């Protein structure tokens, strides 16, 4: 049957986020044939998450009229520290009870009967923008994923730059010495001002201290327990004073932090994505660009500053690319093992 | 004569600084056979600087018992924006009346009768540390040249990373939004706190406003018109309060800015050099490392943080490497031309 041959080239991709799991099945042209969105379990640890990933892939396969075992493989974009070689994920703080290391790739692969490759969520989203999205015309790229936290993915000379495995932490670039406390525990990180989790914590404190805001009313209206990107967008639309103030601070911090990164890297293009980035869209990309102006050193030679082109699907598409990259034998991204001095 | 063959492999290197020109002649093992140090002209524009470079190379050749025309070539590490392909230097603010572009390579080559290659001063100093100095055991490196300004050189995967020609501006990484005014005109740059020029300007204002300090007394005792690295070192030794305070602020800013760069790049090693870095030495490298601690994200996996291994000579040695690199046909460092989006 011809279908078998075609299905041999189908790939799965999973974007594993703190609130949702998005699974897709794509063909060799990266067209999405089926997808499925599940809430991320809020308890049960890595095993519960792995089980939900399996369900999400099965549902996406059903939608695409295929079987998990017929897939060429499944890629997972995961938060936390990812070992691409083994598929192990450790210290994924946004996932439930995930303090130690868990062999996520092996666990999911065992259930699905197909190879599973795991990559860093922000890096795979950046890879997707580079290969399929807004970053296609460029050879060097900085992806800024503005969501619960602020993550960065780096492409240099056409290849992901991972450093020793920990590169791209743009959320923890310092924008204010002795500044605001970051969810990571440090002070003055860009994420302390711009991460959705940090903004929510601040909004809650301000609200408890008597500051008037519609943020939590909108949250309840929408049946949410967290200030999602949609809640922030709605509050801004209503010109809620606290929401506007916090988003203004976030934009200022993003401008300083992204300009700092550009002063160091001098890439051709910067792509803004992530939950908040995609939700707030082009007008906010323009505002972030404006906020970079006071800090950009090489201001005679601006990089392109663009909205992510793949929207919400970038993470899952990038995860699916992990499979084709592995299959094509494309050299692994440049990651270095620490070498001891002589 | 055998000497001719040997001399065929001799190379010249020039470190063109804001206060001094250091020229050396090295053999193929990078041993310095002759050197010469001249003050940088404070007037006369690019032509006067070019003439002084020629004199410095001739004097270094005399010391090495050779002739400029017998050299394989001469490399120049220059401040400002350098076009490596043409040898043109533009907007070198630390050099006299150097606003526009000047064909420095061609001018010096014409006088010396030997090929001249020009590179960015900070990048060539980083290259020298990478190939010959403290960075030899590593494949990825961040060079931080702490002097009049604060420059950065980046080596990734064994090759210089220049971006579109403007990478490595670590001095203009923002460490404090709305912070102190930088000599570049922006606010809150690391260099606004840590650059020797910025520190001197602040010391002068404080002194004029009545703050007690020995800095300017020491400067005069040493027959200087600027607060050189030696003047700062002496004032610290005497526990001068203003000098101590300004250096403390510099170290704090360096810690934040370098940690930010590491959070992005995740290199194996960081080398601290430059006039102030080399003069203040190991104890200050330890202090800078300490100042990185509150900001380093991947703190389970520290990079090596080291003093430059080549001392004052790194710039000139790195410049001489430009010649061997060109001769060996080593691919030019990865620099990208901006590509227009389709």
XYZ file of C-alpha atoms in Angstrom:
684
model
C 0.000 0.000 0.000
C 1.273 3.411 -0.968
C -0.084 4.901 2.266
C 2.532 3.033 4.263
C 5.336 4.703 2.351
C 3.796 8.135 2.805
C 3.168 7.478 6.483
C 6.788 6.473 6.861
C 7.589 10.127 6.464
C 5.020 11.454 8.915
C 6.457 12.911 12.101
C 5.058 13.853 15.466
C 5.862 17.014 17.404
C 4.962 17.901 20.977
C 5.182 21.286 22.626
C 5.269 20.524 26.352
C 4.301 23.672 28.237
C 3.534 24.492 31.844
C -0.197 24.752 31.147
C -0.803 22.821 27.940
C 0.532 20.016 25.780
C 0.193 20.558 22.033
C 0.783 17.504 19.845
C 0.802 17.521 16.047
C 1.409 15.124 13.184
C 3.049 16.624 10.091
C 3.947 15.359 6.647
C 7.310 15.807 4.978
C 6.313 19.309 3.872
C 5.612 20.231 7.527
C 1.891 20.505 6.855
C -0.110 19.712 9.992
C -2.344 16.678 9.327
C -3.689 16.314 12.854
C -3.360 17.987 16.221
C -4.485 17.676 19.800
C -4.280 19.930 22.829
C -4.316 18.573 26.399
C -3.902 20.349 29.729
C -0.571 19.627 31.414
C -1.170 17.494 34.537
C -0.733 19.591 37.658
C 0.268 16.595 39.802
C 1.647 13.102 39.452
C 5.172 14.052 38.518
C 7.062 13.183 35.326
C 5.192 9.856 34.927
C 1.845 11.647 34.705
C 3.270 14.108 32.181
C 4.727 11.280 30.076
C 1.358 9.484 30.098
C -0.383 12.665 28.933
C 2.140 13.140 26.124
C 1.352 9.618 24.942
C -2.394 10.363 24.961
C -1.870 13.632 23.094
C 0.185 11.937 20.359
C -2.430 9.180 20.001
C -5.169 11.794 19.636
C -3.166 13.732 17.040
C -2.529 10.459 15.171
C -6.246 9.674 15.189
C -6.930 13.090 13.685
C -4.263 12.425 11.045
C -5.584 8.909 10.420
C -2.345 7.219 11.353
C -0.771 5.244 14.196
C 2.034 6.307 16.534
C 4.060 3.241 15.519
C 3.825 4.350 11.864
C 5.497 7.676 12.588
C 9.118 8.207 11.663
C 9.511 9.541 15.185
C 8.186 12.067 17.662
C 10.013 15.196 18.823
C 9.348 16.840 22.170
C 10.140 20.441 23.045
C 10.489 20.435 26.807
C 11.231 23.015 29.470
C 14.007 22.294 31.939
C 17.508 21.060 31.278
C 17.396 18.661 28.348
C 20.004 16.099 27.439
C 19.421 15.754 23.684
C 21.566 12.633 23.487
C 19.594 10.626 26.058
C 16.205 12.342 26.094
C 16.467 12.969 29.838
C 14.887 16.104 31.299
C 15.837 17.562 34.664
C 14.752 20.461 36.895
C 11.752 21.467 34.809
C 10.364 23.918 37.330
C 7.174 24.674 35.413
C 6.182 20.980 35.403
C 4.723 19.146 38.430
C 7.175 17.626 40.949
C 9.949 17.502 38.397
C 12.983 18.189 40.566
C 15.289 15.345 39.555
C 16.085 13.835 36.171
C 13.568 11.736 34.205
C 14.122 9.726 31.016
C 11.230 11.360 29.201
C 12.282 10.272 25.720
C 12.621 6.606 26.676
C 9.339 6.542 28.616
C 7.296 8.027 25.763
C 9.102 6.007 23.089
C 8.366 2.770 24.963
C 4.623 3.512 25.029
C 4.333 4.769 21.455
C 6.626 2.252 19.784
C 8.443 4.937 17.818
C 11.705 6.855 18.392
C 11.373 10.002 20.528
C 13.828 12.920 20.497
C 13.726 15.585 23.175
C 14.980 19.154 22.778
C 14.749 22.404 24.707
C 11.364 24.052 24.127
C 12.713 27.521 23.414
C 15.456 26.263 21.127
C 13.089 24.108 19.060
C 10.662 27.035 18.714
C 13.579 29.152 17.491
C 14.661 26.385 15.098
C 11.128 26.298 13.695
C 11.113 30.054 13.100
C 14.543 29.726 11.474
C 13.619 26.867 9.147
C 9.936 27.476 8.495
C 8.915 30.824 9.951
C 9.880 34.478 10.134
C 13.589 33.695 10.349
C 13.890 31.877 7.012
C 15.750 34.643 5.139
C 18.504 34.835 7.787
C 21.606 32.947 8.848
C 21.767 34.328 12.381
C 18.797 34.734 14.635
C 17.802 35.420 18.205
C 14.455 33.926 19.214
C 12.831 35.543 22.232
C 9.988 33.478 23.648
C 7.946 35.776 25.859
C 5.634 33.683 28.040
C 5.544 32.332 31.591
C 9.266 33.019 31.566
C 11.381 34.621 28.885
C 13.520 32.157 26.966
C 16.023 32.718 24.204
C 17.137 30.572 21.308
C 20.241 31.389 19.296
C 21.066 30.501 15.688
C 24.524 31.513 14.482
C 25.895 30.845 11.032
C 22.852 28.681 10.272
C 23.221 26.404 13.308
C 21.766 26.415 16.821
C 24.257 27.692 19.383
C 23.743 25.830 22.666
C 27.048 26.556 24.393
C 27.675 23.797 26.917
C 23.927 23.117 26.840
C 22.861 26.185 28.800
C 23.025 29.029 26.259
C 20.172 31.382 25.433
C 19.039 32.320 28.931
C 18.070 35.815 27.837
C 15.434 35.970 30.588
C 18.248 36.078 33.107
C 20.248 38.833 31.483
C 20.507 41.508 34.193
C 18.694 44.709 33.299
C 18.853 46.303 36.733
C 21.518 45.615 39.340
C 19.744 45.314 42.725
C 16.460 45.276 40.826
C 13.277 43.287 41.274
C 13.333 39.701 42.565
C 13.051 37.113 39.761
C 11.185 33.781 40.095
C 14.663 32.194 39.699
C 15.639 33.792 43.013
C 18.091 36.313 41.550
C 17.619 40.062 41.316
C 17.165 42.348 38.336
C 16.795 39.678 35.618
C 14.778 40.696 32.553
C 12.281 37.948 33.453
C 11.662 39.566 36.845
C 9.904 42.350 34.902
C 8.741 40.603 31.740
C 7.915 36.972 32.602
C 4.200 36.257 32.903
C 4.737 34.372 36.181
C 6.653 37.307 37.690
C 4.059 39.783 36.426
C 1.245 37.692 37.880
C 2.964 37.446 41.276
C 3.403 41.214 41.314
C -0.167 41.833 40.216
C -1.435 39.562 43.022
C 0.593 41.385 45.647
C -0.502 44.792 44.362
C -4.123 43.624 44.239
C -3.928 42.241 47.797
C -2.433 45.562 48.889
C -5.529 47.308 47.558
C -4.533 48.312 44.022
C -7.603 48.328 41.828
C -7.452 46.009 38.805
C -9.747 43.980 36.559
C -7.075 41.327 35.942
C -8.459 38.791 38.412
C -12.053 39.511 37.481
C -11.262 38.745 33.824
C -9.394 35.618 34.929
C -12.479 34.339 36.766
C -14.849 35.310 33.928
C -12.754 33.076 31.690
C -12.712 30.212 34.165
C -8.950 30.475 34.644
C -6.805 30.146 37.757
C -3.839 31.968 36.255
C -3.358 35.224 34.401
C -3.061 33.748 30.927
C -1.889 35.729 27.915
C -5.534 36.140 26.886
C -6.340 37.633 30.307
C -3.512 40.148 29.974
C -4.616 41.027 26.439
C -8.198 41.614 27.600
C -7.096 43.764 30.534
C -4.950 45.904 28.220
C -7.896 46.268 25.855
C -9.942 47.546 28.809
C -7.076 49.936 29.686
C -6.722 48.416 33.129
C -4.222 50.646 34.929
C -2.229 47.959 36.761
C -2.046 45.687 33.710
C -0.887 48.590 31.547
C 1.762 49.573 34.077
C 3.134 46.036 34.408
C 3.179 45.479 30.645
C 4.934 48.833 30.166
C 7.651 47.694 32.579
C 7.871 44.364 30.779
C 8.341 46.074 27.410
C 11.031 48.349 28.846
C 12.900 45.355 30.307
C 12.558 43.391 27.059
C 13.939 46.361 25.128
C 17.000 46.630 27.376
C 17.648 42.887 27.564
C 17.198 42.235 23.846
C 19.361 45.238 22.932
C 22.057 43.897 25.309
C 21.912 40.522 23.579
C 22.135 42.188 20.176
C 25.105 44.315 21.310
C 26.880 41.045 22.073
C 25.687 38.829 19.213
C 24.960 41.228 16.342
C 22.559 38.809 14.658
C 20.645 39.551 11.463
C 17.186 39.117 12.942
C 15.273 38.902 16.208
C 12.025 36.969 16.354
C 9.566 37.583 19.201
C 7.316 34.646 20.037
C 6.019 32.838 23.101
C 2.508 32.911 24.552
C 2.448 36.611 25.343
C 4.473 37.583 22.284
C 2.131 35.756 19.894
C -1.011 36.931 21.716
C -0.046 40.612 21.871
C 1.330 40.492 18.333
C 2.797 43.055 15.985
C 1.909 46.239 17.909
C 3.985 44.932 20.835
C 6.862 43.857 18.620
C 6.956 47.482 17.464
C 6.898 48.657 21.088
C 9.739 46.287 22.037
C 11.756 47.547 19.070
C 11.166 51.108 20.272
C 12.281 50.107 23.776
C 15.538 48.733 22.297
C 16.390 52.110 20.743
C 17.972 53.769 23.800
C 20.300 50.780 24.258
C 21.228 49.483 20.797
C 24.916 50.213 20.225
C 25.178 49.506 16.514
C 22.199 51.716 15.759
C 23.323 52.424 12.214
C 22.707 48.751 11.438
C 19.498 47.533 13.015
C 18.610 43.863 12.927
C 15.155 42.909 11.717
C 12.811 42.682 14.718
C 9.830 40.504 13.856
C 6.868 38.630 15.241
C 7.114 34.837 15.190
C 5.648 33.591 11.921
C 4.304 30.240 13.123
C 2.153 31.516 15.977
C 1.196 28.994 18.634
C 2.389 26.054 16.544
C 6.075 26.988 16.474
C 6.978 24.823 19.449
C 5.329 21.667 18.111
C 6.633 22.235 14.563
C 10.142 22.749 15.939
C 9.807 19.544 17.951
C 8.825 17.665 14.787
C 11.942 19.083 13.107
C 14.055 17.248 15.699
C 12.962 14.031 13.979
C 13.831 15.081 10.429
C 17.138 16.555 11.612
C 18.067 13.264 13.259
C 16.915 11.255 10.238
C 18.864 13.383 7.766
C 21.954 12.886 9.853
C 22.321 16.652 10.126
C 25.141 17.207 12.559
C 23.886 17.787 16.073
C 23.811 21.426 17.087
C 27.094 22.805 18.292
C 27.214 21.931 21.976
C 30.455 21.666 23.786
C 31.469 19.529 26.671
C 33.423 21.427 29.251
C 37.097 20.754 28.753
C 39.405 20.839 31.715
C 42.337 23.220 31.493
C 45.707 21.474 31.175
C 71.538 33.107 2.882
C 69.521 31.098 5.338
C 68.558 34.266 7.218
C 66.380 35.387 4.300
C 64.319 32.230 4.515
C 63.909 32.555 8.256
C 63.006 36.235 7.921
C 60.426 35.316 5.347
C 58.432 33.933 8.225
C 58.802 36.932 10.514
C 55.623 38.899 11.111
C 54.842 42.289 12.548
C 52.020 43.072 14.959
C 50.756 46.456 16.117
C 48.445 47.185 19.017
C 47.011 50.623 18.251
C 45.649 52.075 21.477
C 44.271 55.430 22.512
C 47.446 56.290 24.442
C 50.163 54.056 23.030
C 51.235 52.132 19.953
C 52.969 48.826 20.634
C 54.750 47.222 17.687
C 56.440 43.821 17.736
C 58.224 41.486 15.360
C 57.706 37.774 15.993
C 59.074 34.581 14.499
C 56.979 31.633 13.390
C 56.820 30.367 16.980
C 55.364 33.740 18.061
C 58.494 34.610 20.020
C 58.979 38.371 20.181
C 62.291 39.273 18.497
C 61.932 43.034 18.752
C 59.440 45.575 20.030
C 58.860 49.288 20.222
C 56.399 51.460 22.092
C 55.381 54.927 20.860
C 52.820 57.378 22.222
C 49.716 57.669 20.042
C 49.651 61.112 18.377
C 47.047 63.320 20.000
C 46.520 65.400 16.860
C 47.044 65.204 13.120
C 44.265 62.747 12.405
C 44.557 59.320 10.782
C 47.582 60.363 8.672
C 49.616 61.192 11.804
C 48.608 57.877 13.384
C 49.559 55.967 10.224
C 52.963 57.702 10.159
C 53.553 56.741 13.785
C 52.617 53.112 13.096
C 55.222 53.069 10.333
C 57.890 54.460 12.703
C 56.966 51.952 15.400
C 57.267 49.008 12.987
C 60.633 50.303 11.712
C 61.914 50.574 15.298
C 60.675 47.058 16.154
C 62.363 45.766 12.971
C 65.626 47.466 13.963
C 65.442 45.732 17.343
C 64.784 42.401 15.573
C 67.557 43.082 13.038
C 65.271 42.903 10.046
C 63.563 45.196 7.538
C 59.841 45.936 7.168
C 59.956 44.810 3.544
C 61.348 41.424 4.676
C 58.299 40.746 6.873
C 55.633 38.350 5.718
C 53.195 41.061 6.671
C 52.088 43.330 9.487
C 48.843 43.009 11.439
C 47.172 45.948 13.158
C 44.670 45.696 16.002
C 42.701 48.922 15.793
C 39.848 50.499 17.717
C 36.826 51.701 15.797
C 34.864 49.942 13.110
C 37.263 47.840 11.054
C 36.649 46.461 7.592
C 38.935 43.418 7.603
C 38.592 42.963 3.865
C 39.838 46.448 2.929
C 41.826 47.522 5.999
C 39.671 50.639 6.390
C 38.977 51.991 9.882
C 36.110 54.322 10.705
C 34.750 56.191 13.738
C 37.665 55.352 16.036
C 36.615 57.683 18.816
C 39.699 57.117 20.982
C 42.002 58.233 18.139
C 42.558 61.876 17.132
C 40.114 63.430 14.638
C 39.107 60.051 13.285
C 35.443 60.617 12.502
C 35.253 59.317 8.953
C 36.773 56.286 7.270
C 40.503 55.954 6.555
C 42.325 53.282 4.555
C 44.768 52.513 7.350
C 45.948 49.194 5.944
C 46.751 50.628 2.517
C 48.509 53.697 3.925
C 50.798 51.696 6.214
C 51.401 48.980 3.619
C 52.476 51.580 1.047
C 55.109 53.020 3.401
C 56.428 49.692 4.705
C 56.414 47.766 1.435
C 54.732 44.741 3.022
C 51.105 43.553 3.248
C 49.116 44.991 6.161
C 46.000 43.384 7.654
C 43.759 45.300 10.045
C 41.480 43.743 12.665
C 39.456 44.928 15.635
C 41.726 45.467 18.648
C 39.553 43.609 21.134
C 38.920 40.699 18.797
C 42.624 40.236 17.981
C 43.507 40.340 21.692
C 40.871 37.655 22.274
C 42.235 35.622 19.335
C 45.704 35.812 20.880
C 44.434 34.565 24.251
C 42.580 31.793 22.435
C 45.531 30.638 20.316
C 48.491 31.441 22.538
C 47.291 32.484 25.979
C 44.954 31.565 28.800
C 42.234 30.394 26.405
C 44.242 27.652 24.692
C 42.461 24.685 26.361
C 39.007 25.890 25.251
C 36.845 25.942 22.157
C 34.545 28.756 23.266
C 35.726 31.903 24.936
C 34.613 35.363 25.948
C 37.427 37.915 26.123
C 36.686 40.958 28.253
C 39.140 43.775 27.680
C 38.833 46.152 30.624
C 40.543 49.422 29.791
C 39.551 52.904 28.558
C 36.341 51.231 27.504
C 35.221 47.660 28.016
C 35.406 45.551 24.871
C 34.424 41.966 24.268
C 35.739 39.341 21.886
C 33.848 36.120 21.242
C 35.182 32.740 20.119
C 32.564 30.047 19.476
C 33.304 26.536 18.298
C 36.948 27.521 17.758
C 36.227 30.522 15.528
C 35.798 34.255 16.135
C 32.128 35.280 16.111
C 31.810 38.778 14.645
C 28.104 38.836 13.797
C 27.593 41.354 11.015
C 30.884 42.947 12.105
C 29.589 44.536 15.289
C 29.444 41.647 17.791
C 31.128 41.621 21.192
C 30.050 45.026 22.501
C 29.893 43.767 26.058
C 30.690 47.261 27.357
C 27.263 48.338 26.152
C 25.295 45.545 27.729
C 22.769 47.335 29.957
C 23.305 46.658 33.649
C 20.968 49.338 34.954
C 17.965 50.714 33.112
C 17.964 54.520 33.596
C 21.452 54.160 35.067
C 24.580 56.257 34.724
C 25.415 58.060 31.475
C 27.973 56.194 29.339
C 30.651 57.894 27.202
C 28.714 56.431 24.230
C 25.787 58.678 25.171
C 23.473 55.882 26.317
C 22.423 55.130 29.887
C 23.206 52.229 32.175
C 25.821 50.470 29.989
C 28.393 48.356 31.856
C 31.080 50.719 30.506
C 29.370 53.696 32.204
C 30.512 52.135 35.491
C 33.575 50.122 34.496
C 35.326 51.920 31.631
C 38.437 53.857 32.669
C 37.291 56.928 30.699
C 33.888 56.920 32.424
C 35.520 56.364 35.827
C 37.937 59.232 35.226
C 35.148 61.592 34.183
C 33.229 60.708 37.336
C 36.316 61.073 39.524
C 36.986 64.539 38.049
C 33.445 65.698 38.722
C 33.503 64.340 42.269
C 36.910 65.926 42.866
C 35.724 69.296 41.500
C 32.685 69.007 43.767
C 35.026 68.744 46.746
C 35.428 64.995 47.255
C 38.851 64.270 48.669
C 41.046 61.963 46.554
C 44.699 61.313 45.812
C 43.946 60.173 42.256
C 44.946 63.438 40.575
C 47.934 63.951 42.856
C 49.255 60.507 41.866
C 48.552 61.326 38.224
C 50.699 64.469 38.448
C 53.470 62.742 40.406
C 53.720 60.315 37.502
C 53.724 63.061 34.898
C 50.434 61.901 33.424
C 47.466 63.857 32.124
C 45.053 60.943 32.432
C 44.165 58.469 35.148
C 46.103 55.539 33.733
C 45.726 51.985 35.006
C 48.915 52.488 37.043
C 47.408 55.571 38.694
C 44.278 53.631 39.660
C 46.390 50.758 40.987
C 48.477 53.140 43.117
C 45.392 54.899 44.509
C 43.861 51.535 45.461
C 47.118 50.552 47.154
C 46.887 53.776 49.193
C 43.262 52.925 49.999
C 42.033 56.148 48.450
C 38.329 56.292 49.271
C 37.012 57.644 45.964
C 39.180 55.293 43.898
C 38.052 52.324 45.994
C 34.405 53.311 45.636
C 34.599 53.732 41.857
C 36.501 50.473 41.384
C 33.958 48.667 43.585
C 31.178 49.944 41.324
C 33.184 48.888 38.266
C 33.623 45.361 39.617
C 29.909 45.095 40.416
C 28.989 46.225 36.885
C 31.527 43.845 35.322
C 30.100 40.983 37.371
C 26.545 41.686 36.213
C 27.475 42.327 32.565
C 29.772 39.319 32.227
C 27.239 37.038 33.946
C 24.584 38.315 31.500
C 26.860 37.484 28.581
C 27.531 34.034 30.016
C 23.795 33.420 30.552
C 23.384 34.004 26.824
C 26.517 32.382 25.407
C 27.411 29.651 27.925
C 31.073 29.593 26.872
C 33.727 27.386 28.435
C 35.981 30.193 29.590
C 36.100 33.930 30.221
C 39.410 35.765 29.967
C 39.806 39.185 31.585
C 42.418 41.413 29.973
C 42.804 45.047 28.906
C 44.913 47.755 30.538
C 43.080 47.768 33.866
C 42.475 44.023 33.868
C 46.147 43.209 33.326
C 47.347 45.876 35.762
C 45.007 44.904 38.602
C 45.552 41.218 37.920
C 44.404 38.030 39.583
C 42.933 39.478 42.789
C 40.506 41.492 40.660
C 39.667 38.557 38.421
C 38.617 36.779 41.636
C 36.560 39.816 42.654
C 34.855 39.954 39.248
C 34.071 36.237 39.492
C 32.557 36.866 42.930
C 30.478 39.719 41.475
C 29.130 37.343 38.807
C 27.772 34.963 41.450
C 24.465 36.705 42.165
C 23.650 36.751 38.444
C 24.990 33.541 36.911
C 22.025 31.378 35.906
C 23.789 28.093 35.196
C 25.599 28.215 38.538
C 26.026 24.446 38.707
C 28.346 24.720 35.715
C 30.683 27.683 36.055
C 32.925 28.679 33.168
C 36.596 29.198 33.912
C 37.197 32.879 34.726
C 40.830 33.741 34.147
C 43.320 36.554 33.796
C 44.698 37.129 30.291
C 47.853 35.060 29.894
C 49.738 37.336 27.499
C 49.625 40.510 29.573
C 50.246 43.757 27.722
C 51.446 41.974 24.599
C 48.174 40.219 23.758
C 47.008 42.949 21.384
C 50.216 43.017 19.344
C 50.540 39.215 19.306
C 46.935 38.907 18.146
C 47.599 41.466 15.427
C 50.588 39.414 14.230
C 48.280 36.370 14.099
C 46.185 38.177 11.463
C 49.155 37.722 9.114
C 49.625 33.994 9.694
C 45.880 33.419 9.517
C 45.725 35.154 6.146
C 48.826 33.300 4.896
C 47.523 29.893 5.940
C 44.320 30.608 4.116
C 42.384 29.948 7.310
C 38.820 30.857 6.525
C 37.955 34.369 7.559
C 36.072 34.605 10.821
C 32.363 34.081 10.535
C 30.977 37.468 9.636
C 27.696 37.825 7.918
C 26.446 40.390 5.543
C 22.931 41.493 6.298
C 20.553 39.717 3.990
C 17.345 41.352 3.003
C 14.188 39.468 3.750
C 12.448 38.178 0.650
